[in-house]
């Protein structure tokens, strides 16, 4: 069933997205808001709900899980983080929503460096703060700012232990984590970001916040 679900999601995201060669030039169209869940397939099986997952916010037993697949060089991802994520955080805080972040890293080496840095910051319990620092006021940092040294500077600016950060940033476990998430998102056909699964419902693009709030409400009602 998991293979079937992955194949269906791949078709959904591939149709709604672009080829990898086009990923560095995002379309001005945010795409369709949502796609009807394929009959007979429970897309919530894609969720991890792993207590040891550093790249997640919210309890493992939350009523609803939201999977966020993004890239730190993606302007629409930055827009979503600035406009919509703060509204979703109220549900993380009340324990009804868990958000699992999966780096698609479709824009190349700078995106992979940023994803490694994100994981290193998450190891110090500062996932959300570091993400916000990489998406200042809903914008993206330059490729130069996403250099090894630039990312250490960001870590220092938000008060991380930079020595520990650098160790985690270059560790084999971090490299493996970033590679695994890239493979996961690619297996779902995510070559254009952002892409989401909210309670089993795929959503393409940085849609208006209301789209995500309504998807959460539907998933919460179904879980109760």
PDB file of C-alpha atoms in Angstrom:
ATOM      1  CA  UNK A   1       0.000   0.000   0.000  1.00  0.00           C
ATOM      2  CA  UNK A   2       2.873   2.392   0.785  1.00  0.00           C
ATOM      3  CA  UNK A   3       4.300   1.909  -2.721  1.00  0.00           C
ATOM      4  CA  UNK A   4       0.878   2.566  -4.264  1.00  0.00           C
ATOM      5  CA  UNK A   5       0.429   5.724  -2.187  1.00  0.00           C
ATOM      6  CA  UNK A   6       3.879   6.992  -3.138  1.00  0.00           C
ATOM      7  CA  UNK A   7       3.168   6.368  -6.821  1.00  0.00           C
ATOM      8  CA  UNK A   8      -0.107   8.283  -6.628  1.00  0.00           C
ATOM      9  CA  UNK A   9       1.474  11.201  -4.800  1.00  0.00           C
ATOM     10  CA  UNK A  10       4.290  11.240  -7.352  1.00  0.00           C
ATOM     11  CA  UNK A  11       1.746  11.653 -10.120  1.00  0.00           C
ATOM     12  CA  UNK A  12      -0.022  14.434  -8.216  1.00  0.00           C
ATOM     13  CA  UNK A  13       3.114  16.461  -7.505  1.00  0.00           C
ATOM     14  CA  UNK A  14       4.721  15.814 -10.897  1.00  0.00           C
ATOM     15  CA  UNK A  15       1.660  17.012 -12.775  1.00  0.00           C
ATOM     16  CA  UNK A  16       1.430  20.113 -10.603  1.00  0.00           C
ATOM     17  CA  UNK A  17       5.142  20.877 -10.602  1.00  0.00           C
ATOM     18  CA  UNK A  18       7.980  21.471 -13.018  1.00  0.00           C
ATOM     19  CA  UNK A  19      11.008  19.511 -14.107  1.00  0.00           C
ATOM     20  CA  UNK A  20      14.117  19.703 -11.967  1.00  0.00           C
ATOM     21  CA  UNK A  21      15.901  21.688 -14.634  1.00  0.00           C
ATOM     22  CA  UNK A  22      13.270  24.425 -14.238  1.00  0.00           C
ATOM     23  CA  UNK A  23      13.285  24.468 -10.449  1.00  0.00           C
ATOM     24  CA  UNK A  24      15.702  27.400 -10.163  1.00  0.00           C
ATOM     25  CA  UNK A  25      13.196  29.657 -11.929  1.00  0.00           C
ATOM     26  CA  UNK A  26       9.940  29.335  -9.948  1.00  0.00           C
ATOM     27  CA  UNK A  27       6.705  29.914 -11.801  1.00  0.00           C
ATOM     28  CA  UNK A  28       4.671  32.956 -10.864  1.00  0.00           C
ATOM     29  CA  UNK A  29       1.642  30.662 -10.579  1.00  0.00           C
ATOM     30  CA  UNK A  30       1.315  29.020  -7.187  1.00  0.00           C
ATOM     31  CA  UNK A  31      -0.568  26.131  -8.804  1.00  0.00           C
ATOM     32  CA  UNK A  32      -3.748  24.339  -7.811  1.00  0.00           C
ATOM     33  CA  UNK A  33      -4.767  24.601  -4.192  1.00  0.00           C
ATOM     34  CA  UNK A  34      -5.336  20.955  -3.410  1.00  0.00           C
ATOM     35  CA  UNK A  35      -5.842  17.607  -5.050  1.00  0.00           C
ATOM     36  CA  UNK A  36      -8.551  15.166  -4.094  1.00  0.00           C
ATOM     37  CA  UNK A  37      -7.128  12.258  -2.135  1.00  0.00           C
ATOM     38  CA  UNK A  38      -7.069   9.079  -4.262  1.00  0.00           C
ATOM     39  CA  UNK A  39      -9.926   6.763  -3.310  1.00  0.00           C
ATOM     40  CA  UNK A  40      -8.933   3.863  -1.087  1.00  0.00           C
ATOM     41  CA  UNK A  41      -5.434   5.162  -0.312  1.00  0.00           C
ATOM     42  CA  UNK A  42      -4.541   6.596   3.087  1.00  0.00           C
ATOM     43  CA  UNK A  43      -1.870   9.195   2.418  1.00  0.00           C
ATOM     44  CA  UNK A  44      -1.250   9.680   6.139  1.00  0.00           C
ATOM     45  CA  UNK A  45       0.991   6.608   5.928  1.00  0.00           C
ATOM     46  CA  UNK A  46       3.656   8.937   4.497  1.00  0.00           C
ATOM     47  CA  UNK A  47       3.892  10.556   7.948  1.00  0.00           C
ATOM     48  CA  UNK A  48       6.857   9.650  10.168  1.00  0.00           C
ATOM     49  CA  UNK A  49       5.677  10.431  13.717  1.00  0.00           C
ATOM     50  CA  UNK A  50       9.180   9.637  14.955  1.00  0.00           C
ATOM     51  CA  UNK A  51       9.998  10.933  18.439  1.00  0.00           C
ATOM     52  CA  UNK A  52      13.669  11.306  17.466  1.00  0.00           C
ATOM     53  CA  UNK A  53      12.927  13.478  14.415  1.00  0.00           C
ATOM     54  CA  UNK A  54      14.705  16.778  15.060  1.00  0.00           C
ATOM     55  CA  UNK A  55      13.093  18.348  11.991  1.00  0.00           C
ATOM     56  CA  UNK A  56       9.592  18.246  13.418  1.00  0.00           C
ATOM     57  CA  UNK A  57       7.484  20.540  15.576  1.00  0.00           C
ATOM     58  CA  UNK A  58       4.634  19.277  17.730  1.00  0.00           C
ATOM     59  CA  UNK A  59       3.842  16.013  19.529  1.00  0.00           C
ATOM     60  CA  UNK A  60       4.113  12.639  17.786  1.00  0.00           C
ATOM     61  CA  UNK A  61       0.534  11.833  18.809  1.00  0.00           C
ATOM     62  CA  UNK A  62      -0.964  15.039  17.370  1.00  0.00           C
ATOM     63  CA  UNK A  63      -4.333  14.631  15.673  1.00  0.00           C
ATOM     64  CA  UNK A  64      -2.975  15.951  12.364  1.00  0.00           C
ATOM     65  CA  UNK A  65       0.438  15.781  10.706  1.00  0.00           C
ATOM     66  CA  UNK A  66       1.542  18.271   8.086  1.00  0.00           C
ATOM     67  CA  UNK A  67       4.529  17.421   5.890  1.00  0.00           C
ATOM     68  CA  UNK A  68       6.345  20.459   4.490  1.00  0.00           C
ATOM     69  CA  UNK A  69       8.686  19.949   1.522  1.00  0.00           C
ATOM     70  CA  UNK A  70      10.649  23.089   0.790  1.00  0.00           C
ATOM     71  CA  UNK A  71      13.972  24.646  -0.192  1.00  0.00           C
ATOM     72  CA  UNK A  72      15.775  27.562   1.449  1.00  0.00           C
ATOM     73  CA  UNK A  73      16.413  29.229  -1.928  1.00  0.00           C
ATOM     74  CA  UNK A  74      12.741  29.090  -2.890  1.00  0.00           C
ATOM     75  CA  UNK A  75      11.001  32.506  -2.647  1.00  0.00           C
ATOM     76  CA  UNK A  76       7.563  30.908  -2.356  1.00  0.00           C
ATOM     77  CA  UNK A  77       8.802  28.781   0.543  1.00  0.00           C
ATOM     78  CA  UNK A  78       9.983  31.976   2.234  1.00  0.00           C
ATOM     79  CA  UNK A  79       6.598  33.580   1.629  1.00  0.00           C
ATOM     80  CA  UNK A  80       4.793  30.578   3.115  1.00  0.00           C
ATOM     81  CA  UNK A  81       7.075  30.537   6.152  1.00  0.00           C
ATOM     82  CA  UNK A  82       6.414  34.217   6.801  1.00  0.00           C
ATOM     83  CA  UNK A  83       2.668  34.332   6.137  1.00  0.00           C
ATOM     84  CA  UNK A  84       1.222  30.895   6.882  1.00  0.00           C
ATOM     85  CA  UNK A  85       3.511  28.989   9.227  1.00  0.00           C
ATOM     86  CA  UNK A  86       2.945  31.406  12.158  1.00  0.00           C
ATOM     87  CA  UNK A  87      -0.798  30.756  11.832  1.00  0.00           C
ATOM     88  CA  UNK A  88      -0.259  26.992  11.826  1.00  0.00           C
ATOM     89  CA  UNK A  89       1.964  27.235  14.901  1.00  0.00           C
ATOM     90  CA  UNK A  90      -1.049  27.905  17.125  1.00  0.00           C
ATOM     91  CA  UNK A  91      -2.111  24.310  16.478  1.00  0.00           C
ATOM     92  CA  UNK A  92       1.396  23.017  17.133  1.00  0.00           C
ATOM     93  CA  UNK A  93       1.321  24.812  20.465  1.00  0.00           C
ATOM     94  CA  UNK A  94      -2.043  23.339  21.483  1.00  0.00           C
ATOM     95  CA  UNK A  95      -0.843  19.842  20.546  1.00  0.00           C
ATOM     96  CA  UNK A  96      -3.273  19.169  17.708  1.00  0.00           C
ATOM     97  CA  UNK A  97      -0.744  19.560  14.856  1.00  0.00           C
ATOM     98  CA  UNK A  98       2.675  18.114  14.153  1.00  0.00           C
ATOM     99  CA  UNK A  99       4.751  19.586  11.322  1.00  0.00           C
ATOM    100  CA  UNK A 100       7.446  17.441   9.723  1.00  0.00           C
ATOM    101  CA  UNK A 101       9.931  19.316   7.524  1.00  0.00           C
ATOM    102  CA  UNK A 102      11.562  17.552   4.584  1.00  0.00           C
ATOM    103  CA  UNK A 103      14.176  19.412   2.553  1.00  0.00           C
ATOM    104  CA  UNK A 104      13.625  18.990  -1.175  1.00  0.00           C
ATOM    105  CA  UNK A 105      16.916  20.842  -1.915  1.00  0.00           C
ATOM    106  CA  UNK A 106      16.065  21.198  -5.616  1.00  0.00           C
ATOM    107  CA  UNK A 107      18.098  24.381  -6.136  1.00  0.00           C
ATOM    108  CA  UNK A 108      21.521  22.786  -5.732  1.00  0.00           C
ATOM    109  CA  UNK A 109      24.550  22.922  -3.394  1.00  0.00           C
ATOM    110  CA  UNK A 110      23.569  26.081  -1.489  1.00  0.00           C
ATOM    111  CA  UNK A 111      20.207  24.518  -0.679  1.00  0.00           C
ATOM    112  CA  UNK A 112      21.907  21.371   0.574  1.00  0.00           C
ATOM    113  CA  UNK A 113      24.223  23.441   2.779  1.00  0.00           C
ATOM    114  CA  UNK A 114      21.215  25.272   4.197  1.00  0.00           C
ATOM    115  CA  UNK A 115      19.453  21.969   4.870  1.00  0.00           C
ATOM    116  CA  UNK A 116      22.512  20.685   6.725  1.00  0.00           C
ATOM    117  CA  UNK A 117      22.592  23.887   8.760  1.00  0.00           C
ATOM    118  CA  UNK A 118      18.883  23.562   9.507  1.00  0.00           C
ATOM    119  CA  UNK A 119      19.472  20.080  10.897  1.00  0.00           C
ATOM    120  CA  UNK A 120      22.462  21.250  12.945  1.00  0.00           C
ATOM    121  CA  UNK A 121      20.332  24.031  14.451  1.00  0.00           C
ATOM    122  CA  UNK A 122      17.514  21.572  15.102  1.00  0.00           C
ATOM    123  CA  UNK A 123      19.936  19.421  17.095  1.00  0.00           C
ATOM    124  CA  UNK A 124      20.172  22.374  19.493  1.00  0.00           C
ATOM    125  CA  UNK A 125      16.382  22.726  19.655  1.00  0.00           C
ATOM    126  CA  UNK A 126      16.274  25.876  17.508  1.00  0.00           C
ATOM    127  CA  UNK A 127      14.641  24.592  14.329  1.00  0.00           C
ATOM    128  CA  UNK A 128      11.952  27.253  13.965  1.00  0.00           C
ATOM    129  CA  UNK A 129      14.275  30.123  14.935  1.00  0.00           C
ATOM    130  CA  UNK A 130      16.888  29.062  12.409  1.00  0.00           C
ATOM    131  CA  UNK A 131      14.334  28.631   9.636  1.00  0.00           C
ATOM    132  CA  UNK A 132      13.071  32.134  10.349  1.00  0.00           C
ATOM    133  CA  UNK A 133      16.624  33.481  10.192  1.00  0.00           C
ATOM    134  CA  UNK A 134      17.082  31.889   6.755  1.00  0.00           C
ATOM    135  CA  UNK A 135      13.783  33.394   5.580  1.00  0.00           C
ATOM    136  CA  UNK A 136      14.066  36.956   6.978  1.00  0.00           C
ATOM    137  CA  UNK A 137      10.788  38.841   6.524  1.00  0.00           C
ATOM    138  CA  UNK A 138       9.622  36.295   3.969  1.00  0.00           C
ATOM    139  CA  UNK A 139      12.674  36.581   1.714  1.00  0.00           C
ATOM    140  CA  UNK A 140      15.556  34.269   0.871  1.00  0.00           C
ATOM    141  CA  UNK A 141      19.227  34.818   1.610  1.00  0.00           C
ATOM    142  CA  UNK A 142      21.710  35.085  -1.243  1.00  0.00           C
ATOM    143  CA  UNK A 143      23.724  32.085  -2.314  1.00  0.00           C
ATOM    144  CA  UNK A 144      26.770  33.770  -0.805  1.00  0.00           C
ATOM    145  CA  UNK A 145      25.021  34.087   2.547  1.00  0.00           C
ATOM    146  CA  UNK A 146      24.328  30.357   2.377  1.00  0.00           C
ATOM    147  CA  UNK A 147      28.041  29.562   2.269  1.00  0.00           C
ATOM    148  CA  UNK A 148      29.587  27.509   5.066  1.00  0.00           C
ATOM    149  CA  UNK A 149      30.827  30.656   6.785  1.00  0.00           C
ATOM    150  CA  UNK A 150      27.602  32.539   6.196  1.00  0.00           C
ATOM    151  CA  UNK A 151      25.548  29.795   7.818  1.00  0.00           C
ATOM    152  CA  UNK A 152      27.822  29.765  10.863  1.00  0.00           C
ATOM    153  CA  UNK A 153      27.258  33.526  11.117  1.00  0.00           C
ATOM    154  CA  UNK A 154      23.491  32.970  11.103  1.00  0.00           C
ATOM    155  CA  UNK A 155      23.907  30.363  13.828  1.00  0.00           C
ATOM    156  CA  UNK A 156      25.904  32.825  15.922  1.00  0.00           C
ATOM    157  CA  UNK A 157      23.336  35.578  15.374  1.00  0.00           C
ATOM    158  CA  UNK A 158      20.558  33.501  16.945  1.00  0.00           C
ATOM    159  CA  UNK A 159      22.762  32.409  19.835  1.00  0.00           C
ATOM    160  CA  UNK A 160      23.647  28.840  18.918  1.00  0.00           C
ATOM    161  CA  UNK A 161      26.752  27.082  20.185  1.00  0.00           C
ATOM    162  CA  UNK A 162      28.736  27.564  16.980  1.00  0.00           C
ATOM    163  CA  UNK A 163      31.351  24.926  17.815  1.00  0.00           C
ATOM    164  CA  UNK A 164      28.643  22.301  18.261  1.00  0.00           C
ATOM    165  CA  UNK A 165      26.834  23.671  15.214  1.00  0.00           C
ATOM    166  CA  UNK A 166      29.889  23.217  13.001  1.00  0.00           C
ATOM    167  CA  UNK A 167      30.398  19.675  14.275  1.00  0.00           C
ATOM    168  CA  UNK A 168      26.803  18.740  13.527  1.00  0.00           C
ATOM    169  CA  UNK A 169      26.836  20.621  10.212  1.00  0.00           C
ATOM    170  CA  UNK A 170      29.659  18.439   8.892  1.00  0.00           C
ATOM    171  CA  UNK A 171      28.730  15.155  10.575  1.00  0.00           C
ATOM    172  CA  UNK A 172      27.995  11.975   8.636  1.00  0.00           C
ATOM    173  CA  UNK A 173      24.594  11.686  10.306  1.00  0.00           C
ATOM    174  CA  UNK A 174      23.614  15.153   9.075  1.00  0.00           C
ATOM    175  CA  UNK A 175      24.761  14.395   5.546  1.00  0.00           C
ATOM    176  CA  UNK A 176      22.782  11.153   5.628  1.00  0.00           C
ATOM    177  CA  UNK A 177      19.677  12.935   6.937  1.00  0.00           C
ATOM    178  CA  UNK A 178      19.758  15.572   4.197  1.00  0.00           C
ATOM    179  CA  UNK A 179      20.310  12.927   1.519  1.00  0.00           C
ATOM    180  CA  UNK A 180      17.436  10.829   2.871  1.00  0.00           C
ATOM    181  CA  UNK A 181      15.039  13.765   2.792  1.00  0.00           C
ATOM    182  CA  UNK A 182      16.078  14.664  -0.754  1.00  0.00           C
ATOM    183  CA  UNK A 183      15.459  11.064  -1.792  1.00  0.00           C
ATOM    184  CA  UNK A 184      12.091  11.059   0.007  1.00  0.00           C
ATOM    185  CA  UNK A 185      10.837  14.197  -1.717  1.00  0.00           C
ATOM    186  CA  UNK A 186      12.151  13.072  -5.108  1.00  0.00           C
ATOM    187  CA  UNK A 187      10.387   9.724  -4.681  1.00  0.00           C
ATOM    188  CA  UNK A 188       7.136  11.679  -4.357  1.00  0.00           C
ATOM    189  CA  UNK A 189       7.853  13.649  -7.518  1.00  0.00           C
ATOM    190  CA  UNK A 190       8.559  16.909  -5.695  1.00  0.00           C
ATOM    191  CA  UNK A 191      10.830  18.885  -8.022  1.00  0.00           C
ATOM    192  CA  UNK A 192       9.055  22.202  -7.459  1.00  0.00           C
ATOM    193  CA  UNK A 193       8.638  23.766  -4.051  1.00  0.00           C
ATOM    194  CA  UNK A 194       6.876  24.213  -1.750  1.00  0.00           C
ATOM    195  CA  UNK A 195       4.689  21.120  -1.570  1.00  0.00           C
ATOM    196  CA  UNK A 196       2.675  19.859   1.379  1.00  0.00           C
ATOM    197  CA  UNK A 197       0.612  16.983   2.703  1.00  0.00           C
ATOM    198  CA  UNK A 198      -1.872  18.031   5.392  1.00  0.00           C
ATOM    199  CA  UNK A 199      -3.593  15.140   7.098  1.00  0.00           C
ATOM    200  CA  UNK A 200      -3.168  13.108   3.920  1.00  0.00           C
ATOM    201  CA  UNK A 201      -4.272  15.901   1.558  1.00  0.00           C
ATOM    202  CA  UNK A 202      -1.647  17.116  -0.963  1.00  0.00           C
ATOM    203  CA  UNK A 203      -1.374  20.872  -1.491  1.00  0.00           C
ATOM    204  CA  UNK A 204       0.827  22.419  -4.156  1.00  0.00           C
ATOM    205  CA  UNK A 205       2.490  25.806  -3.904  1.00  0.00           C
ATOM    206  CA  UNK A 206       2.403  28.696  -1.440  1.00  0.00           C
ATOM    207  CA  UNK A 207      -1.358  28.966  -1.432  1.00  0.00           C
ATOM    208  CA  UNK A 208      -3.196  31.527   0.736  1.00  0.00           C
ATOM    209  CA  UNK A 209      -3.133  30.727   4.443  1.00  0.00           C
ATOM    210  CA  UNK A 210      -6.843  29.950   4.415  1.00  0.00           C
ATOM    211  CA  UNK A 211      -6.228  26.929   2.181  1.00  0.00           C
ATOM    212  CA  UNK A 212      -4.008  25.373   4.835  1.00  0.00           C
ATOM    213  CA  UNK A 213      -6.256  26.329   7.728  1.00  0.00           C
ATOM    214  CA  UNK A 214      -9.236  24.738   6.005  1.00  0.00           C
ATOM    215  CA  UNK A 215      -7.236  21.600   5.176  1.00  0.00           C
ATOM    216  CA  UNK A 216      -6.235  21.362   8.832  1.00  0.00           C
ATOM    217  CA  UNK A 217      -9.859  21.755   9.936  1.00  0.00           C
ATOM    218  CA  UNK A 218     -10.932  18.946   7.597  1.00  0.00           C
ATOM    219  CA  UNK A 219      -8.180  16.647   8.843  1.00  0.00           C
ATOM    220  CA  UNK A 220      -8.933  17.461  12.479  1.00  0.00           C
ATOM    221  CA  UNK A 221     -12.634  16.751  12.001  1.00  0.00           C
ATOM    222  CA  UNK A 222     -11.809  13.430  10.334  1.00  0.00           C
ATOM    223  CA  UNK A 223      -9.501  12.473  13.206  1.00  0.00           C
ATOM    224  CA  UNK A 224     -12.075  13.147  15.915  1.00  0.00           C
TER     225      UNK A 224
END
